[in-house]
C-alpha positions as MATLAB code, in Angstrom:
seq = 'TVLDACEFFVLYKFFAFPVVDAERRIVGVVDVNLFAEELLSSRDNAEIEKDEVFEVVGFHLSQVRDASPWRVFRYRFPWLLATVAGGTACAILAGLFEATLASSLVIAFFLTLVLGLNESVSMQSMALTIQALRSTRVTARWFGRALRREMINAALLGLGCGTTVGAVVFLWQRHLAAATTIGGSIAVSMVASACFGLAIPSLLHWRKLDPKIAAGPITLALTDLATLAFYLSIATLILR';
ca = [
      66.769   87.329  107.254;
      70.249   86.718  107.404;
      69.768   83.849  105.235;
      68.268   85.881  102.736;
      70.837   88.861  103.058;
      73.708   86.243  102.364;
      71.893   84.801   99.139;
      72.087   88.502   97.928;
      75.554   88.911   98.706;
      76.495   85.869   96.863;
      74.507   86.295   93.778;
      74.771   89.733   93.009;
      78.349   90.414   94.492;
      76.997   93.147   96.495;
      79.570   94.364   99.033;
      76.500   96.671  100.847;
      72.871   97.092   99.869;
      70.227   99.092  101.821;
      67.428   98.145  104.070;
      63.900   99.802  103.002;
      60.828   99.744  104.789;
      57.494   98.651  103.613;
      57.078  102.440  101.963;
      60.515  101.753  100.381;
      62.130  104.254  102.855;
      65.711  103.327  103.680;
      66.157  102.456  107.666;
      69.379  101.259  107.092;
      72.738   99.633  105.355;
      73.657   95.423  105.318;
      77.240   95.470  104.527;
      79.611   92.003  103.647;
      80.741   91.997  106.985;
      77.599   90.304  107.941;
      78.033   87.787  105.732;
      81.445   87.036  107.104;
      80.179   86.735  110.512;
      77.335   84.210  109.278;
      80.132   82.507  107.881;
      82.363   82.491  110.404;
      79.406   81.415  113.283;
      78.199   78.144  110.363;
      81.864   76.287  110.922;
      83.141   75.272  113.870;
      87.053   76.249  114.973;
      87.412   77.546  111.498;
      89.429   80.578  110.862;
      88.844   82.564  107.618;
      90.590   85.481  106.205;
      89.361   88.502  105.232;
      90.065   87.414  101.677;
      88.658   84.550  101.818;
      85.105   86.014  102.416;
      85.623   87.783   98.652;
      86.555   84.627   97.034;
      83.545   82.894   98.763;
      81.135   85.902   97.071;
      82.344   84.934   93.695;
      80.304   81.923   93.934;
      76.670   81.096   93.206;
      75.587   80.063   96.878;
      74.841   76.160   95.523;
      78.321   76.107   94.760;
      79.934   76.683   98.096;
      77.486   74.252  100.005;
      78.649   70.642   99.645;
      77.806   68.449   96.994;
      77.716   65.006   95.520;
      80.717   63.377   93.757;
      77.977   62.961   90.522;
      77.050   67.036   90.959;
      80.673   67.866   91.052;
      81.375   65.903   87.844;
      78.511   67.430   85.860;
      79.870   71.154   87.357;
      83.226   70.251   86.181;
      83.430   67.614   83.389;
      81.593   69.876   80.776;
      84.733   72.547   80.779;
      87.246   69.810   80.620;
      85.761   69.361   77.071;
      86.948   72.337   76.069;
      90.631   70.490   77.059;
      89.477   67.784   74.749;
      88.387   70.236   71.835;
      91.771   72.105   72.060;
      93.694   68.735   71.937;
      92.032   67.659   68.944;
      92.135   70.935   67.407;
      95.961   70.917   67.764;
      96.003   67.635   65.941;
      94.530   68.693   63.291;
      96.405   71.837   63.150;
      99.836   69.947   63.576;
      98.783   67.740   60.939;
      98.010   70.820   58.401;
     102.117   71.389   58.318;
     103.108   68.157   58.432;
     105.582   69.058   55.507;
     107.347   71.906   57.745;
     107.486   69.474   60.799;
     109.047   66.643   58.875;
     111.629   68.949   56.666;
     112.872   70.174   60.358;
     112.929   68.263   63.208;
     114.710   70.831   65.287;
     110.731   72.335   65.002;
     109.707   69.023   66.566;
     112.022   68.675   68.902;
     111.171   72.056   70.952;
     107.336   71.695   70.077;
     106.933   70.217   73.692;
     108.859   73.163   75.405;
     107.309   76.145   73.643;
     103.757   74.820   74.339;
     104.995   74.130   78.017;
     106.366   78.310   78.379;
     103.257   79.568   76.693;
     101.031   77.681   79.386;
     102.937   78.478   82.277;
     102.784   82.415   81.213;
      98.862   82.130   80.371;
      98.616   80.442   83.815;
     100.134   83.183   85.786;
      97.932   85.746   84.154;
      95.261   83.474   85.066;
      96.002   83.122   88.620;
      96.764   86.676   89.083;
      93.732   87.724   87.498;
      91.270   85.378   89.278;
      92.975   87.315   92.443;
      92.589   90.714   91.484;
      88.525   89.810   90.684;
      88.278   88.945   94.437;
      87.666   92.605   94.904;
      87.978   94.103   91.655;
      84.498   94.502   89.159;
      85.164   93.984   85.648;
      84.582   96.911   83.594;
      85.632   98.488   80.148;
      87.913  100.805   81.893;
      89.725   98.088   83.860;
      90.302   95.767   81.637;
      91.757   98.211   79.336;
      94.510   98.931   82.188;
      95.015   95.247   82.821;
      95.751   94.336   79.340;
      97.839   97.028   78.495;
     100.011   96.042   81.632;
     100.055   92.267   81.012;
     101.059   92.857   77.313;
     103.871   94.693   78.486;
     104.674   92.332   80.982;
     104.084   89.296   78.835;
     106.377   91.289   75.987;
     109.303   91.301   78.525;
     108.913   87.783   79.503;
     108.592   86.434   75.796;
     111.657   88.445   74.632;
     113.957   86.914   77.809;
     112.776   83.504   77.019;
     112.861   83.385   73.422;
     116.185   85.054   73.449;
     117.513   82.314   75.935;
     115.836   79.362   74.179;
     116.852   80.826   70.377;
     120.390   81.052   72.190;
     120.238   77.100   73.155;
     118.957   76.455   69.633;
     121.815   77.988   67.963;
     124.419   76.631   70.027;
     122.990   73.126   69.978;
     122.252   73.028   66.122;
     124.544   75.657   64.820;
     120.880   76.550   62.814;
     120.744   80.237   62.860;
     117.112   80.138   61.403;
     115.859   77.563   63.704;
     117.048   79.541   66.432;
     115.308   82.880   65.020;
     111.919   80.596   64.280;
     112.253   79.352   67.970;
     112.871   82.509   69.790;
     110.487   84.357   67.871;
     107.630   82.476   67.880;
     108.172   82.478   71.898;
     108.215   86.204   71.865;
     104.945   86.278   70.073;
     102.715   84.029   71.276;
     103.780   84.433   74.963;
     101.781   87.736   74.521;
      98.615   85.848   73.388;
      99.135   83.749   76.235;
      99.078   86.415   78.692;
      95.903   87.986   77.037;
      94.211   84.543   77.117;
      94.767   84.027   80.979;
      93.498   87.824   81.973;
      90.622   87.767   79.353;
      89.065   84.289   79.726;
      88.599   84.513   83.581;
      87.833   88.033   83.166;
      84.826   87.325   80.571;
      83.483   84.588   83.441;
      83.558   86.418   85.956;
      81.868   89.508   84.413;
      79.233   86.255   82.919;
      78.756   85.568   87.117;
      80.532   82.006   86.013;
      83.382   80.527   88.394;
      86.760   81.155   86.803;
      88.595   78.708   89.284;
      86.820   76.024   87.708;
      86.182   76.916   83.948;
      88.932   79.482   82.875;
      91.725   76.453   83.384;
      90.551   74.475   80.844;
      89.659   76.825   78.247;
      92.404   78.899   78.771;
      94.857   76.227   78.000;
      92.878   74.839   75.187;
      93.208   78.509   73.459;
      96.946   79.060   74.230;
      98.160   75.779   72.834;
      95.868   76.289   69.489;
      97.322   79.860   69.525;
     100.846   79.103   70.273;
     100.759   76.199   67.540;
      99.442   77.975   64.798;
     102.243   81.187   65.594;
     105.248   78.203   65.897;
     104.272   76.634   62.674;
     103.267   79.682   60.660;
     106.474   80.795   61.596;
     108.409   77.847   60.994;
     106.819   77.466   57.479;
     107.901   81.224   56.775;
     111.034   80.859   57.487;
     112.404   77.694   57.065;
     111.029   76.518   53.973;
];
């Protein structure tokens, strides 16, 4: 039936599959246009762009149906626990560098900015990756090319942001070591943040999980933890 065909498109992310008879001989082909037409016919006065069809294919059928608030809570809340865990880990990590933060207040002043920049670049990478995953199958070759491209882009972004923030620190505090620490940590940590933004949604998509719901909390938690580790470690090495 048409419903069975739609179920195959959603569960297995096929764009086409053969139809066989009782003797397993191919008698035809069903492509994703059938799924698109079924969606269009089931929604009154709705216009679905072609890209939206592939976006829906990324979900399990039960996830695109209307769900109760409790079901939505059960679906979304476990992923938000990643943010809770990441924040707790960051607090513990910062406590290990208490002496560094106490000895150089300028490091503490710019902590929020450093975290914000890295969160922004990881979210940008994640958004671009989710967009690409609409019509791309995750393979080692694709991931390798995407990773190289993202690392180059992140290195350029990190160099630009690190130089800018470092200049601001130096002009404000006249402290070359602090400017080098903050600017250098931004340049290094941005590469890691961009890699998280690429890797997490790719992994979730490969595991047939929803990257739109799950990738954000996990990516931000890992980004904050890695950024804080880079930032405070570099500060400890240079300023103490």
